Tab-separated table of C-alpha atoms in Angstrom:
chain	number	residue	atom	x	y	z
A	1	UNK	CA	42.923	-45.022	-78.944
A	2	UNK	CA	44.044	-42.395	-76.424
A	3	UNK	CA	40.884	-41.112	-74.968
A	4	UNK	CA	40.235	-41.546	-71.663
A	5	UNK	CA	37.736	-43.797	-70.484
A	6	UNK	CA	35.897	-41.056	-68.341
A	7	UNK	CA	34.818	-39.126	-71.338
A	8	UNK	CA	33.420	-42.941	-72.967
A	9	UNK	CA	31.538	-43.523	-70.421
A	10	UNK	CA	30.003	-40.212	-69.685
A	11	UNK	CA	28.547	-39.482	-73.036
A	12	UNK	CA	26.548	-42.595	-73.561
A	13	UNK	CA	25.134	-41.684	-69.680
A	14	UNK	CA	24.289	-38.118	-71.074
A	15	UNK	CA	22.460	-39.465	-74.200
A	16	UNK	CA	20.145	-41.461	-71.958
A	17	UNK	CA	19.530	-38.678	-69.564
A	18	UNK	CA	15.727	-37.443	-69.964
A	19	UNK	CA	15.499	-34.282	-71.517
A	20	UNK	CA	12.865	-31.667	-69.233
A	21	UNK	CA	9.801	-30.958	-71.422
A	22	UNK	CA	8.290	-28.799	-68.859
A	23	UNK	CA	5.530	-26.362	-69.978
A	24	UNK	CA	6.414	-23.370	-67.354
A	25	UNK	CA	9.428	-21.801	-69.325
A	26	UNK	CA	12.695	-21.480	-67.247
A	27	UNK	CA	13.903	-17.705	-67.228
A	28	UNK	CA	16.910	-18.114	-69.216
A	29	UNK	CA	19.207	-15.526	-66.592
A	30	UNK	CA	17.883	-17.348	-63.522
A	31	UNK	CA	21.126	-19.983	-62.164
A	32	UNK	CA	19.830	-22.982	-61.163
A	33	UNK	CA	15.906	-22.136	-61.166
A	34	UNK	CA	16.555	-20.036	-58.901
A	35	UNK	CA	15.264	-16.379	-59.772
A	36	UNK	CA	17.743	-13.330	-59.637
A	37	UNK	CA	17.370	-11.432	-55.899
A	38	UNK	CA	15.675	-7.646	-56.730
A	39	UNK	CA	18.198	-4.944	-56.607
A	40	UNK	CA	16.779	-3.371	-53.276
A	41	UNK	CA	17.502	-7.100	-51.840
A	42	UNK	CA	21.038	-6.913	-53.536
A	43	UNK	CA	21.658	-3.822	-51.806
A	44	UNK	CA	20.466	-4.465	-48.579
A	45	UNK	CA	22.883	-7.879	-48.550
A	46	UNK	CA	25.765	-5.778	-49.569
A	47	UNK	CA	25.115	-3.263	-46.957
A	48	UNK	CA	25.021	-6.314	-44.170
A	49	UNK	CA	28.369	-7.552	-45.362
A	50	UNK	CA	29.894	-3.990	-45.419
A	51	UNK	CA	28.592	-3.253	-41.995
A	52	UNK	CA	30.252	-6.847	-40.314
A	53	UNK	CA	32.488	-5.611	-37.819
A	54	UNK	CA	35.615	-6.782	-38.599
A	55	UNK	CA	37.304	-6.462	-35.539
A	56	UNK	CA	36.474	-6.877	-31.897
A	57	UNK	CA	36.125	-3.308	-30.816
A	58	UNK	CA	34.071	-2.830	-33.826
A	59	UNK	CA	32.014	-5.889	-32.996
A	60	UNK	CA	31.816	-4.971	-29.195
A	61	UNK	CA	30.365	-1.263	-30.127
A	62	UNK	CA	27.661	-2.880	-32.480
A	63	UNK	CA	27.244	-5.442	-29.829
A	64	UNK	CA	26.134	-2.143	-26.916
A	65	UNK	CA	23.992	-0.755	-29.519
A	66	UNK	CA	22.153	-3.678	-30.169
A	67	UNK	CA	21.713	-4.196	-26.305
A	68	UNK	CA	20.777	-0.356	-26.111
A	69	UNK	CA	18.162	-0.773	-29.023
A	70	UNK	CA	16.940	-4.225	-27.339
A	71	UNK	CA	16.752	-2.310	-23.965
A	72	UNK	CA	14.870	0.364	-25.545
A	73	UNK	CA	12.249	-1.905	-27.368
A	74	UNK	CA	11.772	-3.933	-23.929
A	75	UNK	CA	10.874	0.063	-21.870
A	76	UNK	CA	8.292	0.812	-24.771
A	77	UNK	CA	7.199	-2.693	-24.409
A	78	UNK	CA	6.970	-1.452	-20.299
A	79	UNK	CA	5.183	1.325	-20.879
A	80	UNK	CA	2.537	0.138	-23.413
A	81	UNK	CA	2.137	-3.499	-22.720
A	82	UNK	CA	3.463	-4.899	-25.800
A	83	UNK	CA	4.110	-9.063	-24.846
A	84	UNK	CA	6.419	-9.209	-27.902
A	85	UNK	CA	9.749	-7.618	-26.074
A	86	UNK	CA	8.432	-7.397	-22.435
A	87	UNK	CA	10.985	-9.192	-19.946
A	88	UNK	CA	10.508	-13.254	-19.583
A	89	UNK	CA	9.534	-12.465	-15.531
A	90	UNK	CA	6.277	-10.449	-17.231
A	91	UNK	CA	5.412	-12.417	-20.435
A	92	UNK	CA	2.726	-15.365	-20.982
A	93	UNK	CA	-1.183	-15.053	-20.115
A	94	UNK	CA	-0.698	-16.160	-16.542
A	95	UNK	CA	1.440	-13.638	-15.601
A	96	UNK	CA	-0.767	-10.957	-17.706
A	97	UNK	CA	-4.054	-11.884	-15.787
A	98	UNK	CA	-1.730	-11.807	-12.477
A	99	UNK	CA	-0.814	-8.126	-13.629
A	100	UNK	CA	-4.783	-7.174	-14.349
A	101	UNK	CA	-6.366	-8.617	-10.913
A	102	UNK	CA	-3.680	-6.385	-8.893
A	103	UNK	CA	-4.355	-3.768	-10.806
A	104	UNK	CA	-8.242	-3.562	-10.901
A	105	UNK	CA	-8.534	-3.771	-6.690
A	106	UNK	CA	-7.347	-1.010	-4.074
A	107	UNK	CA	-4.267	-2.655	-2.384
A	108	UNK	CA	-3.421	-1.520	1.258
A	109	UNK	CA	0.572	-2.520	0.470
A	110	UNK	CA	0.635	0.360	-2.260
A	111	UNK	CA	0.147	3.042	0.030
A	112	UNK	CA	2.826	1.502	1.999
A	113	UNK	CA	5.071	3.994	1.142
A	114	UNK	CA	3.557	7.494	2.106
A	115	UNK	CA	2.196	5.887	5.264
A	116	UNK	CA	5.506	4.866	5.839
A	117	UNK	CA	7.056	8.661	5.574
A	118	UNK	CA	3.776	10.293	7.756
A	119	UNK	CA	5.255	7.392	10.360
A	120	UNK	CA	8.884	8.536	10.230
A	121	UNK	CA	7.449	12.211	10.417
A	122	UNK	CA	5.339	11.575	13.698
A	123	UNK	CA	8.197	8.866	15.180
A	124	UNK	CA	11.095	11.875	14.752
A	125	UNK	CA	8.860	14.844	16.626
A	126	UNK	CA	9.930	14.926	20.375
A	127	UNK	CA	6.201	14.575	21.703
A	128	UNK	CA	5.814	10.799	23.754
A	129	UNK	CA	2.463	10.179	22.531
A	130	UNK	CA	3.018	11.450	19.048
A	131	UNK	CA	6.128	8.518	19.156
A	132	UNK	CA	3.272	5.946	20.732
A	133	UNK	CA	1.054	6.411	18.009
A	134	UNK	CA	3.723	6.163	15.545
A	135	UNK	CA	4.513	2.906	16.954
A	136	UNK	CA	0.906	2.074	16.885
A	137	UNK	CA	0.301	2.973	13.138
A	138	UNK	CA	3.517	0.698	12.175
A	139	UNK	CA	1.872	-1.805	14.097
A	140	UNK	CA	-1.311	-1.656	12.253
A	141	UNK	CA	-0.001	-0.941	8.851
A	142	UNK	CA	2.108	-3.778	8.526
A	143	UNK	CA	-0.739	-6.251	10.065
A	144	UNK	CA	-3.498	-4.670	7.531
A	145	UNK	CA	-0.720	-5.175	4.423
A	146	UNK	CA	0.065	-8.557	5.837
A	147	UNK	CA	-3.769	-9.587	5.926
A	148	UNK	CA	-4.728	-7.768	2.657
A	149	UNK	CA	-1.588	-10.157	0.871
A	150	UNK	CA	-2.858	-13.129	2.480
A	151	UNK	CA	-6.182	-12.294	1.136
A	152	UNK	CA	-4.939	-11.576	-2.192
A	153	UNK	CA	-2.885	-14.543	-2.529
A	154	UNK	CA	-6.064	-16.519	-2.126
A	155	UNK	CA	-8.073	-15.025	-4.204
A	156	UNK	CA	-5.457	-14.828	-6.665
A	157	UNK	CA	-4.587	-18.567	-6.830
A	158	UNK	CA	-8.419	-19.692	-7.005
A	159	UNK	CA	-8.637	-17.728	-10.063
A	160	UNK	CA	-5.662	-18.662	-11.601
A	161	UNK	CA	-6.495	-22.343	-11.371
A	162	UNK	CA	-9.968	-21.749	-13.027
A	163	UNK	CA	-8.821	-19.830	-15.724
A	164	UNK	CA	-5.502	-21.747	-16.512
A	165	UNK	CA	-6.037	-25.098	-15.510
A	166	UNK	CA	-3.574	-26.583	-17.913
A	167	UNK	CA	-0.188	-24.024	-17.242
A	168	UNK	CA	2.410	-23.517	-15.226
A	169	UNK	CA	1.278	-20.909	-12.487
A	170	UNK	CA	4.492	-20.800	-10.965
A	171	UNK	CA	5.633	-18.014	-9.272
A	172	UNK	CA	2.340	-16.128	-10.329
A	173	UNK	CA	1.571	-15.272	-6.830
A	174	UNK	CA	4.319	-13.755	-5.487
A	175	UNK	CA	4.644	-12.163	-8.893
A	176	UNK	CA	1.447	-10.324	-8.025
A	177	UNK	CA	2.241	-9.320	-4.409
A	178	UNK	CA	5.112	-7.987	-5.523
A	179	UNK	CA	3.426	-5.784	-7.777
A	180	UNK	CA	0.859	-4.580	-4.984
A	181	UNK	CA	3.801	-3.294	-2.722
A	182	UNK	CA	4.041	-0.496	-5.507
A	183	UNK	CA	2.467	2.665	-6.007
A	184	UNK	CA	-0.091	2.103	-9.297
A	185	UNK	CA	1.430	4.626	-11.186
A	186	UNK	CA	4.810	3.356	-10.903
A	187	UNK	CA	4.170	-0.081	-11.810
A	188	UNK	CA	5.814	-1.990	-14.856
A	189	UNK	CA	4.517	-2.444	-16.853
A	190	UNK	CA	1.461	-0.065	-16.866
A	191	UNK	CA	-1.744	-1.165	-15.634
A	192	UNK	CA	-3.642	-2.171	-18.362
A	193	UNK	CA	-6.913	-2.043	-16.501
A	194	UNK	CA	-8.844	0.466	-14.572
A	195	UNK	CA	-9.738	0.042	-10.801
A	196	UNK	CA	-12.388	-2.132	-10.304
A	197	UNK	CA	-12.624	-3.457	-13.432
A	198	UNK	CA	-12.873	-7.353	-13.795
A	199	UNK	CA	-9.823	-8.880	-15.246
C-alpha cells in the first residue's frame, strides 16, 4: 500500500532484462570488465600524481627541466641526425635531401671564413700593394661565393622538383645556402654524407 511506485516498476523491468550467457568467463575482481592495472602500472600512476607540482614555482621548475631535457634530446638529435626531435626548420625529406646535396659538393662560401681573416691580415699590414691585393681578393671572393650560390640554387631546385614533385619545397633553397656559408664541420646538424657522394 505504501511502496513507492519506483521500486514497482523497476523490478518487473529487471525480470525482463536478458541475463549474459557468455562463454569467456568474467574475472570475478575485474569492475566493470575492465581488468585490474598491474602493480608496476599502479605504481607508476601513483608516482605521476605525487610528482604534480602543486604550486607554481614547483610547476615552473618542472616546467625548465622539461625544456632542458627537450633541449637536450633536440642537440643529440643535431649531432646524430635523428628526424624525431630535430628542430621544425630541419625536419621532413625535403629539407633532409637539401642538407645531403650541400654536403656531398665543395662549396666556395664555406671557406668564406678563413679567407676572410688571411684578407683582414693582408688589408691591416702597412704595405700599398699588400692593401691592393687585399682589396682584390675581397673582390673576387665574394663574386666566386656569389656565382657558386647562384649555381647551387639551380641545381638545387631542379633536383628538388624531380625528386619531390608533390611537396612543399618552400624555403628549401635558401635553407641550403645557408648551410654552405658554414664551415662542414660546424654544420647542424652533421653531414650525413661524405663529399662527393650522391645524395
Amino acid at each position: 500500500m505504501f511502496r513507492s511506485r519506483a521500486k514497482e516498476e523497476k523490478t518487473p523491468a529487471a525480470d525482463k532484462a536478458p541475463v549474459n550467457f557468455s562463454k569467456q568467463p568474467r574475472d570475478p575482481q575485474a569492475p566493470k570488465g575492465r581488468p585490474t592495472p598491474k602493480r608496476s602500472e599502479a605504481q607508476a600512476q601513483r608516482r605521476s600524481v605525487a610528482q604534480t607540482p602543486t604550486n607554481r614555482k614547483d610547476a615552473a621548475k618542472r616546467q625548465r627541466e622539461e625544456r632542458r631535457a627537450a633541449l637536450d634530446r633536440q642537440r643529440q638529435a643535431l649531432a646524430g641526425g635523428d628526424e624525431r626531435y630535430l628542430p621544425a626548420r630541419d625536419k621532413g625529406p625535403v629539407r633532409r635531401f637539401a642538407r645531403d646535396f650541400v654536403d656531398s659538393r665543395f662549396n666556395i662560401a664555406e671557406f668564406f671564413l678563413p679567407m676572410a681573416v688571411v684578407i683582414l691580415v693582408l688589408s691591416m699590414v702597412r704595405v700599398a700593394s699588400l692593401q691592393n691585393i687585399a682589396l682584390l681578393l675581397w673582390l673576387v671572393v665574394i663574386v666566386l661565393i656569389v656565382l657558386d650560390s647562384i649555381l647551387s640554387a639551380v641545381r638545387l631546385r631542379k633536383r628538388l622538383a624531380e625528386r619531390f614533385p608533390d611537396q612543399n619545397k618552400r624555403g628549401a633553397v635558401a635553407y641550403a645556402l645557408m648551410r654552405s656559408l658554414q664551415m662542414r664541420r660546424l654544420r647542424l646538424p652533421k653531414p650525413q654524407v661524405k663529399r662527393g657522394e650522391r645524395p
